[in-house]
Amino acid sequence: MTPFTERVIQIIQSIPSGKVMTYGQVAALAGNPRGARQVVRILHSMSSKYNLPWHRIINAKGEVAIKDTQGAFTQKDYLLSEGIALSDSGKVDLAVYRYHPTVDWLLEDL
């Protein structure tokens, strides 16, 4: 496993219930600001194995990015169950619900 992948997994596991992060935000914190698509692949291939809260990752517009209707419904349902409000158009207000890890956490293991 690459250091980037390990860091992505750690970051996603750290997101508390009721908060979200964007694919790009996770990628940047993991050391590759242009690695949002890599985050997608990691979520797709490792969510079950590492029990990742995949539903807490959304796109930069605050939208669920899953194209599959059932998957998108499931993600929205999980977000709502954690108290995350969705607008009528299905968007999450990132100003309210975006998770910002602490500086101390970011410096761990560096």
mmCIF file of N, CA and C in Angstrom:
data_model
loop_
_atom_site.group_PDB
_atom_site.id
_atom_site.type_symbol
_atom_site.label_atom_id
_atom_site.label_comp_id
_atom_site.label_asym_id
_atom_site.label_seq_id
_atom_site.Cartn_x
_atom_site.Cartn_y
_atom_site.Cartn_z
ATOM 1 N N MET A 1 0.852 -1.179 0.000
ATOM 2 C CA MET A 1 0.000 0.000 0.000
ATOM 3 C C MET A 1 0.896 1.239 0.000
ATOM 4 N N THR A 2 0.549 2.206 -0.825
ATOM 5 C CA THR A 2 1.360 3.424 -0.908
ATOM 6 C C THR A 2 1.105 4.324 0.305
ATOM 7 N N PRO A 3 2.060 5.194 0.623
ATOM 8 C CA PRO A 3 1.838 6.142 1.722
ATOM 9 C C PRO A 3 0.605 7.020 1.480
ATOM 10 N N PHE A 4 0.372 7.400 0.228
ATOM 11 C CA PHE A 4 -0.811 8.205 -0.092
ATOM 12 C C PHE A 4 -2.086 7.442 0.259
ATOM 13 N N THR A 5 -2.162 6.191 -0.140
ATOM 14 C CA THR A 5 -3.348 5.371 0.154
ATOM 15 C C THR A 5 -3.543 5.223 1.653
ATOM 16 N N GLU A 6 -2.468 4.965 2.375
ATOM 17 C CA GLU A 6 -2.559 4.843 3.835
ATOM 18 C C GLU A 6 -3.098 6.128 4.451
ATOM 19 N N ARG A 7 -2.600 7.244 3.982
ATOM 20 C CA ARG A 7 -3.027 8.536 4.536
ATOM 21 C C ARG A 7 -4.498 8.811 4.208
ATOM 22 N N VAL A 8 -4.917 8.484 2.979
ATOM 23 C CA VAL A 8 -6.324 8.658 2.601
ATOM 24 C C VAL A 8 -7.216 7.846 3.533
ATOM 25 N N ILE A 9 -6.846 6.606 3.783
ATOM 26 C CA ILE A 9 -7.640 5.750 4.669
ATOM 27 C C ILE A 9 -7.712 6.361 6.067
ATOM 28 N N GLN A 10 -6.587 6.831 6.593
ATOM 29 C CA GLN A 10 -6.570 7.454 7.924
ATOM 30 C C GLN A 10 -7.463 8.686 7.975
ATOM 31 N N ILE A 11 -7.379 9.508 6.952
ATOM 32 C CA ILE A 11 -8.174 10.742 6.920
ATOM 33 C C ILE A 11 -9.658 10.414 6.894
ATOM 34 N N ILE A 12 -10.053 9.501 6.020
ATOM 35 C CA ILE A 12 -11.475 9.150 5.911
ATOM 36 C C ILE A 12 -11.977 8.528 7.210
ATOM 37 N N GLN A 13 -11.164 7.682 7.837
ATOM 38 C CA GLN A 13 -11.569 7.077 9.107
ATOM 39 C C GLN A 13 -11.727 8.114 10.211
ATOM 40 N N SER A 14 -11.065 9.254 10.076
ATOM 41 C CA SER A 14 -11.114 10.279 11.127
ATOM 42 C C SER A 14 -12.335 11.191 11.037
ATOM 43 N N ILE A 15 -13.077 11.133 9.937
ATOM 44 C CA ILE A 15 -14.213 12.047 9.764
ATOM 45 C C ILE A 15 -15.315 11.663 10.749
ATOM 46 N N PRO A 16 -15.692 12.565 11.633
ATOM 47 C CA PRO A 16 -16.725 12.226 12.618
ATOM 48 C C PRO A 16 -18.125 12.196 12.000
ATOM 49 N N SER A 17 -18.991 11.495 12.657
ATOM 50 C CA SER A 17 -20.398 11.469 12.262
ATOM 51 C C SER A 17 -20.927 12.895 12.236
ATOM 52 N N GLY A 18 -21.720 13.213 11.211
ATOM 53 C CA GLY A 18 -22.286 14.547 11.097
ATOM 54 C C GLY A 18 -21.415 15.536 10.344
ATOM 55 N N LYS A 19 -20.293 15.063 9.819
ATOM 56 C CA LYS A 19 -19.385 15.918 9.048
ATOM 57 C C LYS A 19 -19.063 15.241 7.724
ATOM 58 N N VAL A 20 -18.614 16.037 6.746
ATOM 59 C CA VAL A 20 -18.222 15.515 5.438
ATOM 60 C C VAL A 20 -16.898 16.136 5.013
ATOM 61 N N MET A 21 -16.267 15.506 4.046
ATOM 62 C CA MET A 21 -15.103 16.072 3.371
ATOM 63 C C MET A 21 -15.295 15.850 1.877
ATOM 64 N N THR A 22 -14.578 16.627 1.082
ATOM 65 C CA THR A 22 -14.651 16.449 -0.366
ATOM 66 C C THR A 22 -13.504 15.547 -0.823
ATOM 67 N N TYR A 23 -13.680 14.956 -2.004
ATOM 68 C CA TYR A 23 -12.629 14.114 -2.577
ATOM 69 C C TYR A 23 -11.320 14.891 -2.677
ATOM 70 N N GLY A 24 -11.397 16.114 -3.174
ATOM 71 C CA GLY A 24 -10.205 16.937 -3.335
ATOM 72 C C GLY A 24 -9.568 17.331 -2.019
ATOM 73 N N GLN A 25 -10.387 17.584 -1.025
ATOM 74 C CA GLN A 25 -9.881 17.940 0.302
ATOM 75 C C GLN A 25 -9.092 16.773 0.887
ATOM 76 N N VAL A 26 -9.640 15.566 0.778
ATOM 77 C CA VAL A 26 -8.947 14.376 1.277
ATOM 78 C C VAL A 26 -7.629 14.197 0.528
ATOM 79 N N ALA A 27 -7.673 14.319 -0.786
ATOM 80 C CA ALA A 27 -6.464 14.149 -1.595
ATOM 81 C C ALA A 27 -5.386 15.152 -1.196
ATOM 82 N N ALA A 28 -5.768 16.410 -1.038
ATOM 83 C CA ALA A 28 -4.802 17.447 -0.672
ATOM 84 C C ALA A 28 -4.189 17.170 0.696
ATOM 85 N N LEU A 29 -5.008 16.801 1.665
ATOM 86 C CA LEU A 29 -4.493 16.506 3.005
ATOM 87 C C LEU A 29 -3.594 15.280 3.011
ATOM 88 N N ALA A 30 -3.847 14.364 2.082
ATOM 89 C CA ALA A 30 -3.036 13.151 1.988
ATOM 90 C C ALA A 30 -1.748 13.382 1.201
ATOM 91 N N GLY A 31 -1.585 14.583 0.643
ATOM 92 C CA GLY A 31 -0.339 14.916 -0.020
ATOM 93 C C GLY A 31 -0.385 15.026 -1.528
ATOM 94 N N ASN A 32 -1.556 14.878 -2.133
ATOM 95 C CA ASN A 32 -1.669 14.993 -3.587
ATOM 96 C C ASN A 32 -2.895 15.826 -3.939
ATOM 97 N N PRO A 33 -2.739 17.146 -4.027
ATOM 98 C CA PRO A 33 -3.884 18.020 -4.292
ATOM 99 C C PRO A 33 -4.631 17.706 -5.588
ATOM 100 N N ARG A 34 -3.992 16.993 -6.494
ATOM 101 C CA ARG A 34 -4.637 16.637 -7.755
ATOM 102 C C ARG A 34 -5.102 15.180 -7.764
ATOM 103 N N GLY A 35 -5.203 14.573 -6.595
ATOM 104 C CA GLY A 35 -5.502 13.149 -6.502
ATOM 105 C C GLY A 35 -6.933 12.791 -6.157
ATOM 106 N N ALA A 36 -7.890 13.660 -6.461
ATOM 107 C CA ALA A 36 -9.290 13.375 -6.111
ATOM 108 C C ALA A 36 -9.777 12.066 -6.736
ATOM 109 N N ARG A 37 -9.383 11.802 -7.975
ATOM 110 C CA ARG A 37 -9.822 10.553 -8.627
ATOM 111 C C ARG A 37 -9.209 9.331 -7.960
ATOM 112 N N GLN A 38 -8.004 9.484 -7.427
ATOM 113 C CA GLN A 38 -7.396 8.388 -6.682
ATOM 114 C C GLN A 38 -8.205 8.102 -5.416
ATOM 115 N N VAL A 39 -8.698 9.143 -4.786
ATOM 116 C CA VAL A 39 -9.538 8.967 -3.593
ATOM 117 C C VAL A 39 -10.790 8.181 -3.965
ATOM 118 N N VAL A 40 -11.372 8.481 -5.113
ATOM 119 C CA VAL A 40 -12.545 7.736 -5.584
ATOM 120 C C VAL A 40 -12.200 6.258 -5.710
ATOM 121 N N ARG A 41 -11.072 5.953 -6.326
ATOM 122 C CA ARG A 41 -10.678 4.549 -6.513
ATOM 123 C C ARG A 41 -10.429 3.858 -5.174
ATOM 124 N N ILE A 42 -9.798 4.560 -4.254
ATOM 125 C CA ILE A 42 -9.542 3.984 -2.930
ATOM 126 C C ILE A 42 -10.862 3.684 -2.229
ATOM 127 N N LEU A 43 -11.792 4.616 -2.278
ATOM 128 C CA LEU A 43 -13.109 4.383 -1.672
ATOM 129 C C LEU A 43 -13.796 3.183 -2.307
ATOM 130 N N HIS A 44 -13.734 3.097 -3.627
ATOM 131 C CA HIS A 44 -14.398 2.010 -4.346
ATOM 132 C C HIS A 44 -13.799 0.652 -3.977
ATOM 133 N N SER A 45 -12.485 0.591 -3.854
ATOM 134 C CA SER A 45 -11.840 -0.702 -3.653
ATOM 135 C C SER A 45 -11.592 -1.073 -2.195
ATOM 136 N N MET A 46 -11.615 -0.116 -1.275
ATOM 137 C CA MET A 46 -11.205 -0.412 0.096
ATOM 138 C C MET A 46 -12.218 -0.058 1.174
ATOM 139 N N SER A 47 -13.378 0.455 0.805
ATOM 140 C CA SER A 47 -14.360 0.863 1.822
ATOM 141 C C SER A 47 -14.772 -0.281 2.728
ATOM 142 N N SER A 48 -15.049 -1.434 2.154
ATOM 143 C CA SER A 48 -15.486 -2.576 2.966
ATOM 144 C C SER A 48 -14.348 -3.113 3.817
ATOM 145 N N LYS A 49 -13.192 -3.301 3.208
ATOM 146 C CA LYS A 49 -12.050 -3.889 3.912
ATOM 147 C C LYS A 49 -11.645 -3.064 5.134
ATOM 148 N N TYR A 50 -11.696 -1.746 5.016
ATOM 149 C CA TYR A 50 -11.258 -0.869 6.099
ATOM 150 C C TYR A 50 -12.415 -0.181 6.819
ATOM 151 N N ASN A 51 -13.627 -0.620 6.542
ATOM 152 C CA ASN A 51 -14.823 -0.074 7.186
ATOM 153 C C ASN A 51 -14.838 1.462 7.113
ATOM 154 N N LEU A 52 -14.623 1.977 5.911
ATOM 155 C CA LEU A 52 -14.558 3.427 5.719
ATOM 156 C C LEU A 52 -15.952 4.041 5.668
ATOM 157 N N PRO A 53 -16.142 5.187 6.295
ATOM 158 C CA PRO A 53 -17.424 5.895 6.202
ATOM 159 C C PRO A 53 -17.520 6.622 4.853
ATOM 160 N N TRP A 54 -17.623 5.846 3.795
ATOM 161 C CA TRP A 54 -17.592 6.337 2.416
ATOM 162 C C TRP A 54 -18.639 7.407 2.155
ATOM 163 N N HIS A 55 -19.748 7.324 2.867
ATOM 164 C CA HIS A 55 -20.855 8.256 2.630
ATOM 165 C C HIS A 55 -20.518 9.685 3.052
ATOM 166 N N ARG A 56 -19.448 9.867 3.803
ATOM 167 C CA ARG A 56 -19.063 11.201 4.266
ATOM 168 C C ARG A 56 -18.158 11.935 3.271
ATOM 169 N N ILE A 57 -17.932 11.338 2.112
ATOM 170 C CA ILE A 57 -17.122 11.970 1.075
ATOM 171 C C ILE A 57 -18.044 12.409 -0.056
ATOM 172 N N ILE A 58 -18.000 13.698 -0.369
ATOM 173 C CA ILE A 58 -18.864 14.262 -1.411
ATOM 174 C C ILE A 58 -18.015 15.113 -2.352
ATOM 175 N N ASN A 59 -18.625 15.625 -3.407
ATOM 176 C CA ASN A 59 -17.834 16.432 -4.346
ATOM 177 C C ASN A 59 -17.714 17.883 -3.868
ATOM 178 N N ALA A 60 -16.914 18.642 -4.576
ATOM 179 C CA ALA A 60 -16.601 20.022 -4.177
ATOM 180 C C ALA A 60 -17.798 20.960 -4.234
ATOM 181 N N LYS A 61 -18.857 20.541 -4.915
ATOM 182 C CA LYS A 61 -20.081 21.347 -4.986
ATOM 183 C C LYS A 61 -21.031 21.022 -3.834
ATOM 184 N N GLY A 62 -20.639 20.077 -2.981
ATOM 185 C CA GLY A 62 -21.508 19.661 -1.889
ATOM 186 C C GLY A 62 -22.518 18.613 -2.304
ATOM 187 N N GLU A 63 -22.274 17.981 -3.439
ATOM 188 C CA GLU A 63 -23.227 17.007 -3.973
ATOM 189 C C GLU A 63 -22.729 15.580 -3.804
ATOM 190 N N VAL A 64 -23.668 14.658 -3.732
ATOM 191 C CA VAL A 64 -23.355 13.241 -3.805
ATOM 192 C C VAL A 64 -22.930 12.979 -5.243
ATOM 193 N N ALA A 65 -21.763 12.369 -5.414
ATOM 194 C CA ALA A 65 -21.227 12.182 -6.765
ATOM 195 C C ALA A 65 -21.553 10.818 -7.359
ATOM 196 N N ILE A 66 -22.159 9.952 -6.586
ATOM 197 C CA ILE A 66 -22.494 8.615 -7.079
ATOM 198 C C ILE A 66 -23.582 8.731 -8.137
ATOM 199 N N LYS A 67 -23.338 8.126 -9.284
ATOM 200 C CA LYS A 67 -24.298 8.200 -10.394
ATOM 201 C C LYS A 67 -25.398 7.148 -10.278
ATOM 202 N N ASP A 68 -25.076 6.030 -9.640
ATOM 203 C CA ASP A 68 -26.050 4.960 -9.440
ATOM 204 C C ASP A 68 -27.176 5.463 -8.536
ATOM 205 N N THR A 69 -28.409 5.340 -8.984
ATOM 206 C CA THR A 69 -29.554 5.875 -8.241
ATOM 207 C C THR A 69 -29.652 5.291 -6.839
ATOM 208 N N GLN A 70 -29.522 3.966 -6.718
ATOM 209 C CA GLN A 70 -29.626 3.324 -5.405
ATOM 210 C C GLN A 70 -28.473 3.757 -4.501
ATOM 211 N N GLY A 71 -27.265 3.808 -5.053
ATOM 212 C CA GLY A 71 -26.106 4.229 -4.268
ATOM 213 C C GLY A 71 -26.232 5.662 -3.781
ATOM 214 N N ALA A 72 -26.715 6.539 -4.649
ATOM 215 C CA ALA A 72 -26.905 7.943 -4.270
ATOM 216 C C ALA A 72 -27.968 8.062 -3.183
ATOM 217 N N PHE A 73 -29.051 7.301 -3.323
ATOM 218 C CA PHE A 73 -30.107 7.312 -2.307
ATOM 219 C C PHE A 73 -29.553 6.834 -0.967
ATOM 220 N N THR A 74 -28.763 5.762 -0.999
ATOM 221 C CA THR A 74 -28.180 5.217 0.229
ATOM 222 C C THR A 74 -27.261 6.238 0.887
ATOM 223 N N GLN A 75 -26.416 6.896 0.090
ATOM 224 C CA GLN A 75 -25.510 7.894 0.654
ATOM 225 C C GLN A 75 -26.290 9.042 1.283
ATOM 226 N N LYS A 76 -27.284 9.537 0.598
ATOM 227 C CA LYS A 76 -28.100 10.627 1.149
ATOM 228 C C LYS A 76 -28.799 10.191 2.430
ATOM 229 N N ASP A 77 -29.299 8.968 2.452
ATOM 230 C CA ASP A 77 -29.971 8.442 3.636
ATOM 231 C C ASP A 77 -29.007 8.375 4.823
ATOM 232 N N TYR A 78 -27.783 7.897 4.585
ATOM 233 C CA TYR A 78 -26.779 7.838 5.649
ATOM 234 C C TYR A 78 -26.448 9.242 6.164
ATOM 235 N N LEU A 79 -26.286 10.191 5.253
ATOM 236 C CA LEU A 79 -25.976 11.561 5.666
ATOM 237 C C LEU A 79 -27.109 12.141 6.511
ATOM 238 N N LEU A 80 -28.332 11.958 6.057
ATOM 239 C CA LEU A 80 -29.489 12.447 6.819
ATOM 240 C C LEU A 80 -29.555 11.799 8.197
ATOM 241 N N SER A 81 -29.240 10.507 8.276
ATOM 242 C CA SER A 81 -29.305 9.799 9.559
ATOM 243 C C SER A 81 -28.258 10.313 10.544
ATOM 244 N N GLU A 82 -27.221 10.972 10.034
ATOM 245 C CA GLU A 82 -26.189 11.555 10.894
ATOM 246 C C GLU A 82 -26.461 13.027 11.194
ATOM 247 N N GLY A 83 -27.619 13.515 10.762
ATOM 248 C CA GLY A 83 -27.994 14.891 11.053
ATOM 249 C C GLY A 83 -27.505 15.910 10.044
ATOM 250 N N ILE A 84 -27.019 15.457 8.912
ATOM 251 C CA ILE A 84 -26.548 16.367 7.867
ATOM 252 C C ILE A 84 -27.736 16.746 6.994
ATOM 253 N N ALA A 85 -28.029 18.029 6.944
ATOM 254 C CA ALA A 85 -29.165 18.512 6.157
ATOM 255 C C ALA A 85 -28.781 18.606 4.685
ATOM 256 N N LEU A 86 -29.737 18.279 3.834
ATOM 257 C CA LEU A 86 -29.564 18.417 2.392
ATOM 258 C C LEU A 86 -30.546 19.463 1.891
ATOM 259 N N SER A 87 -30.093 20.289 0.963
ATOM 260 C CA SER A 87 -30.992 21.286 0.378
ATOM 261 C C SER A 87 -32.010 20.581 -0.511
ATOM 262 N N ASP A 88 -32.970 21.331 -1.005
ATOM 263 C CA ASP A 88 -33.971 20.759 -1.909
ATOM 264 C C ASP A 88 -33.330 20.154 -3.153
ATOM 265 N N SER A 89 -32.185 20.682 -3.547
ATOM 266 C CA SER A 89 -31.483 20.141 -4.715
ATOM 267 C C SER A 89 -30.499 19.032 -4.336
ATOM 268 N N GLY A 90 -30.495 18.643 -3.057
ATOM 269 C CA GLY A 90 -29.663 17.527 -2.609
ATOM 270 C C GLY A 90 -28.244 17.883 -2.226
ATOM 271 N N LYS A 91 -27.971 19.159 -2.015
ATOM 272 C CA LYS A 91 -26.616 19.588 -1.679
ATOM 273 C C LYS A 91 -26.416 19.707 -0.171
ATOM 274 N N VAL A 92 -25.174 19.463 0.235
ATOM 275 C CA VAL A 92 -24.748 19.653 1.614
ATOM 276 C C VAL A 92 -24.102 21.036 1.703
ATOM 277 N N ASP A 93 -24.420 21.787 2.729
ATOM 278 C CA ASP A 93 -23.803 23.099 2.943
ATOM 279 C C ASP A 93 -22.408 22.871 3.532
ATOM 280 N N LEU A 94 -21.395 22.998 2.690
ATOM 281 C CA LEU A 94 -20.027 22.737 3.133
ATOM 282 C C LEU A 94 -19.557 23.726 4.196
ATOM 283 N N ALA A 95 -20.105 24.921 4.208
ATOM 284 C CA ALA A 95 -19.732 25.901 5.233
ATOM 285 C C ALA A 95 -20.155 25.428 6.623
ATOM 286 N N VAL A 96 -21.167 24.594 6.672
ATOM 287 C CA VAL A 96 -21.685 24.090 7.949
ATOM 288 C C VAL A 96 -21.121 22.712 8.284
ATOM 289 N N TYR A 97 -21.072 21.819 7.315
ATOM 290 C CA TYR A 97 -20.799 20.409 7.593
ATOM 291 C C TYR A 97 -19.405 19.922 7.206
ATOM 292 N N ARG A 98 -18.596 20.765 6.587
ATOM 293 C CA ARG A 98 -17.250 20.317 6.189
ATOM 294 C C ARG A 98 -16.397 20.073 7.432
ATOM 295 N N TYR A 99 -15.693 18.962 7.432
ATOM 296 C CA TYR A 99 -14.789 18.623 8.526
ATOM 297 C C TYR A 99 -13.408 19.194 8.235
ATOM 298 N N HIS A 100 -12.839 19.845 9.244
ATOM 299 C CA HIS A 100 -11.487 20.387 9.163
ATOM 300 C C HIS A 100 -10.662 19.710 10.254
ATOM 301 N N PRO A 101 -9.824 18.737 9.896
ATOM 302 C CA PRO A 101 -9.003 18.080 10.922
ATOM 303 C C PRO A 101 -8.124 19.099 11.645
ATOM 304 N N THR A 102 -7.810 18.812 12.886
ATOM 305 C CA THR A 102 -6.969 19.715 13.668
ATOM 306 C C THR A 102 -5.529 19.665 13.173
ATOM 307 N N VAL A 103 -4.798 20.704 13.442
ATOM 308 C CA VAL A 103 -3.394 20.762 13.053
ATOM 309 C C VAL A 103 -2.628 19.627 13.722
ATOM 310 N N ASP A 104 -2.911 19.351 14.997
ATOM 311 C CA ASP A 104 -2.226 18.273 15.705
ATOM 312 C C ASP A 104 -2.421 16.942 14.991
ATOM 313 N N TRP A 105 -3.651 16.672 14.563
ATOM 314 C CA TRP A 105 -3.917 15.412 13.873
ATOM 315 C C TRP A 105 -3.145 15.352 12.562
ATOM 316 N N LEU A 106 -3.111 16.458 11.839
ATOM 317 C CA LEU A 106 -2.425 16.481 10.547
ATOM 318 C C LEU A 106 -0.929 16.232 10.688
ATOM 319 N N LEU A 107 -0.354 16.630 11.808
ATOM 320 C CA LEU A 107 1.082 16.478 12.011
ATOM 321 C C LEU A 107 1.471 15.105 12.547
ATOM 322 N N GLU A 108 0.506 14.318 12.972
ATOM 323 C CA GLU A 108 0.800 12.975 13.462
ATOM 324 C C GLU A 108 1.458 12.156 12.365
ATOM 325 N N ASP A 109 2.406 11.347 12.760
ATOM 326 C CA ASP A 109 3.078 10.402 11.861
ATOM 327 C C ASP A 109 3.869 11.063 10.740
ATOM 328 N N LEU A 110 4.153 12.357 10.845
ATOM 329 C CA LEU A 110 4.971 12.996 9.806
ATOM 330 C C LEU A 110 6.420 12.996 10.215
#
